[in-house]
mmCIF file of C-alpha atoms and ligand atoms in Angstrom:
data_model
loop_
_atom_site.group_PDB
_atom_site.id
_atom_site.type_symbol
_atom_site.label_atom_id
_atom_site.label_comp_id
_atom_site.label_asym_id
_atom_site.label_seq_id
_atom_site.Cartn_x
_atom_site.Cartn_y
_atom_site.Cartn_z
ATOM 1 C CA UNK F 29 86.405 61.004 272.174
ATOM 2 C CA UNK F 30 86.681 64.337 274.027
ATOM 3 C CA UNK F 31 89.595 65.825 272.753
ATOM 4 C CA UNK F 32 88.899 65.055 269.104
ATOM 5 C CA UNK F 33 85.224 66.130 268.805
ATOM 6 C CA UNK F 34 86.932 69.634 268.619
ATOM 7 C CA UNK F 35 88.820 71.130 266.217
ATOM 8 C CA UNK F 36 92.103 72.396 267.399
ATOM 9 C CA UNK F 37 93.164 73.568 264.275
ATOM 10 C CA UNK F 38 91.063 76.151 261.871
ATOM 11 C CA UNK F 39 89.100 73.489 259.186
ATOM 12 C CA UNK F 40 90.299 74.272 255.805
ATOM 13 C CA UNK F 41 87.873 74.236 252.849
ATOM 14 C CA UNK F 42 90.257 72.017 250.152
ATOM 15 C CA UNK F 43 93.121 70.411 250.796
ATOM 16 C CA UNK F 44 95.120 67.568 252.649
ATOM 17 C CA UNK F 45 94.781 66.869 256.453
ATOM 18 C CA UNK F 46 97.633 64.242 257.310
ATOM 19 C CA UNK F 47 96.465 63.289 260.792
ATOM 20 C CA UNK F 48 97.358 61.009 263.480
ATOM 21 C CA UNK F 49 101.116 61.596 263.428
ATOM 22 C CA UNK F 50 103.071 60.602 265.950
ATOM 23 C CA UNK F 51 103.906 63.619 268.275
ATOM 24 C CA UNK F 52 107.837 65.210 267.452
ATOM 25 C CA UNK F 53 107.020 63.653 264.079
ATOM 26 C CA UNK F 54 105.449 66.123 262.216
ATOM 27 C CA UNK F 55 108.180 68.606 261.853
ATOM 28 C CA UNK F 56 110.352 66.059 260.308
ATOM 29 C CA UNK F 57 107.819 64.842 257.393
ATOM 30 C CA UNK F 58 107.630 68.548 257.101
ATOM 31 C CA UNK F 59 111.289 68.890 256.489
ATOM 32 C CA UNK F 60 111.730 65.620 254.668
ATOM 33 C CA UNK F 61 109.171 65.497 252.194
ATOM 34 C CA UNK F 62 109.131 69.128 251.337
ATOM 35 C CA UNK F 63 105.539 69.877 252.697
ATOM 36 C CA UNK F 64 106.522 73.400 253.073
ATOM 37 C CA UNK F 65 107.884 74.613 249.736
ATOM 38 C CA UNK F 66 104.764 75.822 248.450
ATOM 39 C CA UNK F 67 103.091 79.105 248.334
ATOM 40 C CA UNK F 68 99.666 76.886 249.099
ATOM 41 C CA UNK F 69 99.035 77.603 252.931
ATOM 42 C CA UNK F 70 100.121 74.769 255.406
ATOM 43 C CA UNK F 71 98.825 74.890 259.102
ATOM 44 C CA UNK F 72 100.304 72.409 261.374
ATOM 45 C CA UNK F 73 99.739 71.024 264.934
ATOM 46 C CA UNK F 74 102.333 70.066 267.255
ATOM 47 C CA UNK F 75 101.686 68.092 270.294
ATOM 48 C CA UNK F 76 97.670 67.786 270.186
ATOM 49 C CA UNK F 77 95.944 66.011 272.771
ATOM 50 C CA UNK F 78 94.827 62.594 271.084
ATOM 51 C CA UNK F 79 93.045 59.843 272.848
ATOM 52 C CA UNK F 80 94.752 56.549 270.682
ATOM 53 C CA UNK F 81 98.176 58.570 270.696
ATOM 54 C CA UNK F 82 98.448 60.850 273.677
ATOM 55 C CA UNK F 83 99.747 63.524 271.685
ATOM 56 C CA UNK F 84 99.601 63.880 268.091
ATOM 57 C CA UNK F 85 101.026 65.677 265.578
ATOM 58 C CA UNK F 86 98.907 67.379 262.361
ATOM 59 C CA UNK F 87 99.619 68.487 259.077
ATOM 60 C CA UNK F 88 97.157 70.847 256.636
ATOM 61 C CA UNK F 89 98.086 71.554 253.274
ATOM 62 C CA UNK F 90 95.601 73.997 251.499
ATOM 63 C CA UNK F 91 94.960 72.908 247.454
ATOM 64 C CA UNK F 92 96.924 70.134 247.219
ATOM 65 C CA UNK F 93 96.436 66.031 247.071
ATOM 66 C CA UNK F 94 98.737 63.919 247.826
ATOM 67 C CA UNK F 95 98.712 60.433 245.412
ATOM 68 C CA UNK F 96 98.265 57.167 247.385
ATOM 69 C CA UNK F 97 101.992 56.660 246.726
ATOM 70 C CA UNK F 98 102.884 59.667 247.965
ATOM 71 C CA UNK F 99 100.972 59.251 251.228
ATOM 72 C CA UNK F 100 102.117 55.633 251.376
ATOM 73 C CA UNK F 101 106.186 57.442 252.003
ATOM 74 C CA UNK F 102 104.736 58.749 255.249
ATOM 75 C CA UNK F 103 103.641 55.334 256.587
ATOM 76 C CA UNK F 104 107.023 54.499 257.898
ATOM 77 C CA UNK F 105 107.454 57.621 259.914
ATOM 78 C CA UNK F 106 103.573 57.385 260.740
ATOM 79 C CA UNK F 107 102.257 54.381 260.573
ATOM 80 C CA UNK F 108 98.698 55.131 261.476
ATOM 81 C CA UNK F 109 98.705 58.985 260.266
ATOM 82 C CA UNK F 110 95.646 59.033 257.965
ATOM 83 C CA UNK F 111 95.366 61.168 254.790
ATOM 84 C CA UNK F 112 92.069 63.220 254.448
ATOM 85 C CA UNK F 113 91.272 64.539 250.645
ATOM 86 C CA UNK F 114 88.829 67.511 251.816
ATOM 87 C CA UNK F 115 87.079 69.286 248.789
ATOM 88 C CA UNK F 116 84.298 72.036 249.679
ATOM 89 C CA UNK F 117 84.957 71.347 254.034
ATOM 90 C CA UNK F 118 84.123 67.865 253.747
ATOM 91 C CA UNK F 119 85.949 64.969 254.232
ATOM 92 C CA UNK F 120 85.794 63.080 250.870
ATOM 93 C CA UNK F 121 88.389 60.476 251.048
ATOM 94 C CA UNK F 122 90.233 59.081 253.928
ATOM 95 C CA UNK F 123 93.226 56.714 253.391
ATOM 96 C CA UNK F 124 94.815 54.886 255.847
ATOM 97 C CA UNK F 125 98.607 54.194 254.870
ATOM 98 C CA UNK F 126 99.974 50.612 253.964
ATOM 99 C CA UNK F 127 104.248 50.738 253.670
ATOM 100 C CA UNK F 128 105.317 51.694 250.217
ATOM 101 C CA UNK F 129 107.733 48.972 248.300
ATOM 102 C CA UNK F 130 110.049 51.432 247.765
ATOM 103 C CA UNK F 131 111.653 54.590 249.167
ATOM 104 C CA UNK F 132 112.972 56.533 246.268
ATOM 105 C CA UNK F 133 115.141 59.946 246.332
ATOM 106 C CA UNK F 134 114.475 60.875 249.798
ATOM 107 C CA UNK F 135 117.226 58.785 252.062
ATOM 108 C CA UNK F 136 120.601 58.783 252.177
ATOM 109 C CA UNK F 137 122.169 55.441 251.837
ATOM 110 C CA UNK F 138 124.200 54.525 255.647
ATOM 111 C CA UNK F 139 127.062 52.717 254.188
ATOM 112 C CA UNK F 140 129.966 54.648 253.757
ATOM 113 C CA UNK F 141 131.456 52.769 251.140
ATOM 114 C CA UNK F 142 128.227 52.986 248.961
ATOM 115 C CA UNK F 143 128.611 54.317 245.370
ATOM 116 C CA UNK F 144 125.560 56.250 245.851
ATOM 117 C CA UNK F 145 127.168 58.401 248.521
ATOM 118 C CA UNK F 146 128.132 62.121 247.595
ATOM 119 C CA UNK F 147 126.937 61.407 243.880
ATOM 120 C CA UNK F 148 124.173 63.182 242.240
ATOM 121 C CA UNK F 149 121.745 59.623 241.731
ATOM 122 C CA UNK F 150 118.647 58.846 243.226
ATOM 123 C CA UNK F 151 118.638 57.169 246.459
ATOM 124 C CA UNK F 152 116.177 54.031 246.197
ATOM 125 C CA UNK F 153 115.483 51.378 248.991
ATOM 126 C CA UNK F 154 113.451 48.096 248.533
ATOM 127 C CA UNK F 155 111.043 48.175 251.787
ATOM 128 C CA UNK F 156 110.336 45.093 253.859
ATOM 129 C CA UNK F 157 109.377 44.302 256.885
ATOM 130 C CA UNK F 158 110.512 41.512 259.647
ATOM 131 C CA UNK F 159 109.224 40.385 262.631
ATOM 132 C CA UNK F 160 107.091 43.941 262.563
ATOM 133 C CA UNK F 161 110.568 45.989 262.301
ATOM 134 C CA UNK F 162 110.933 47.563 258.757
ATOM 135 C CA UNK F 163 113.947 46.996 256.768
ATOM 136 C CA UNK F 164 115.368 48.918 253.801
ATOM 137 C CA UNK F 165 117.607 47.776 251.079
ATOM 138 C CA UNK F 166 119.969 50.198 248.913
ATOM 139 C CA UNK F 167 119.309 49.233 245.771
ATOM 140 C CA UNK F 168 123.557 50.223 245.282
ATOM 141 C CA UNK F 169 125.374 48.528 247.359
ATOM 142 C CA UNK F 170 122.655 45.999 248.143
ATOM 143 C CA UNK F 171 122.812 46.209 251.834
ATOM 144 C CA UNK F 172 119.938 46.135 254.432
ATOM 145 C CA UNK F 173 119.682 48.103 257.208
ATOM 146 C CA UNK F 174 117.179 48.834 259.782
ATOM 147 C CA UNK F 175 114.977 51.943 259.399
ATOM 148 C CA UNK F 176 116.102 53.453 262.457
ATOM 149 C CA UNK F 177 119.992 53.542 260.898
ATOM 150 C CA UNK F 178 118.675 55.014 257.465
ATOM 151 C CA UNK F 179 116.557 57.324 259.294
ATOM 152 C CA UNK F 180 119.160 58.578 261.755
ATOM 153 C CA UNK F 181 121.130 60.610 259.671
ATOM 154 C CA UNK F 182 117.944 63.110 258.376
HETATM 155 N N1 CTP S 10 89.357 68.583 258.720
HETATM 156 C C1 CTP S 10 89.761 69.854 258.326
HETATM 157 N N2 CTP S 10 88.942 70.617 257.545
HETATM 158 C C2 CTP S 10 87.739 70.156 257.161
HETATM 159 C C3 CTP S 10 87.299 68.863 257.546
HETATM 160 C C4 CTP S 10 88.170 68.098 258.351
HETATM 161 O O1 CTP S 10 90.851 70.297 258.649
HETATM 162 N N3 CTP S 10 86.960 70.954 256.417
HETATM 163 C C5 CTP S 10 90.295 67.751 259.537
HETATM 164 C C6 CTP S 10 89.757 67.392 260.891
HETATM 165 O O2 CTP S 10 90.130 68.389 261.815
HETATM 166 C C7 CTP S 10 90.499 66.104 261.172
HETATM 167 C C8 CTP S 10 90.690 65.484 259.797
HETATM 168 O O3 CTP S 10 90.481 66.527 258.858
HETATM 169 O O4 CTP S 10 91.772 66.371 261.728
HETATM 170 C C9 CTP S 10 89.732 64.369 259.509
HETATM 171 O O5 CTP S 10 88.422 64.827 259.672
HETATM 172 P P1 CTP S 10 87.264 63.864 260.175
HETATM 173 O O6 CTP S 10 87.299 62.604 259.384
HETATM 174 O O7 CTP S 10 86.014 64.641 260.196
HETATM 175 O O8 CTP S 10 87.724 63.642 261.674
HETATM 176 P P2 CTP S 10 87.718 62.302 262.530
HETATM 177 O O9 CTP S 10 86.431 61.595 262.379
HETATM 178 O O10 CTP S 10 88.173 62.684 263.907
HETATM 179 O O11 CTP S 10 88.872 61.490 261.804
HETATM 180 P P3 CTP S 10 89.510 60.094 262.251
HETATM 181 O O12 CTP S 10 88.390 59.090 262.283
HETATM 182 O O13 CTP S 10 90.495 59.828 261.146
HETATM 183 O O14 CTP S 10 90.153 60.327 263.571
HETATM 184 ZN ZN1 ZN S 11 124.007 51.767 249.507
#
């Protein structure tokens, strides 16, 4: 516990605290969900010592809550990143993240020949998981793919 007993980034007084993200991580929820088109202030911390990850990753968004759902999007690029609801400095919820069922609007399908490609819908993948590897499933063309191949082209 000696690295985490301090804070290595300034506590905020309301807000969200995504922690325990996988290090190199961070910067691409950031990008991929948007975190930082806000005028709310967002502090983050890249490559923090952690003792279950090594390094870690950390996210603070000032005045804003994220929904279960919405914290449940990260769990596939963070699997054990946990969402802190602070209100007045304290730490008044803490969810740990379960894989949503779907992935809606934020991927791009892989297939080439997908209708979904280069038209203005809403991406949407069933989520499921095999063998611990998570799978996703283009509602479109109906194909399933491994994470890794949706992921790749972000
Ligand atoms: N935090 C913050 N501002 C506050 C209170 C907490 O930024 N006013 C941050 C802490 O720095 C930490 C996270 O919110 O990154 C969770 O806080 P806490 O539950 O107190 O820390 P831990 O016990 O280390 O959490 P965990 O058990 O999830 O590792
Ligand atoms: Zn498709």
């Amino acid at each position: 516990m000696t690295h985490d007993n301090k804070l290595q980034v300034e506590a905020i007084k309301c807000g969200t605290v995504i922690d325990h993200i996988p290090a190199h991580v961070g910067f691409k929820l950031l990008t991929l969900f948007k975190l930082t088109e806000t005028d709310n202030r967002v502090t983050i911390g890249l490559n923090l010592p952690s003792n279950e990850l090594g390094r870690k990753d950390l996210i603070k968004i000032e005045n804003t809550f994220l929904t279960e759902e919405q914290a449940n999007q990260l769990a596939m690029y963070a699997p054990k990143a946990t969402v802190n609801r602070i209100e007045n400095y304290e730490v008044v919820r803490k969810l740990t993240l379960g894989l949503p069922e779907r992935i809606d609007g934020v991927l791009d399908c892989p297939n080439s020949n997908c209708i979904s490609r280069g038209e203005q819908v809403t991406s949407g993948f069933a989520v499921r998981t095999r063998q611990g590897n998570v799978l996703l499933k283009c509602k479109y063309c109906e194909k399933e793919f491994d994470h890794q191949a949706v992921m790749q082209n972000i």
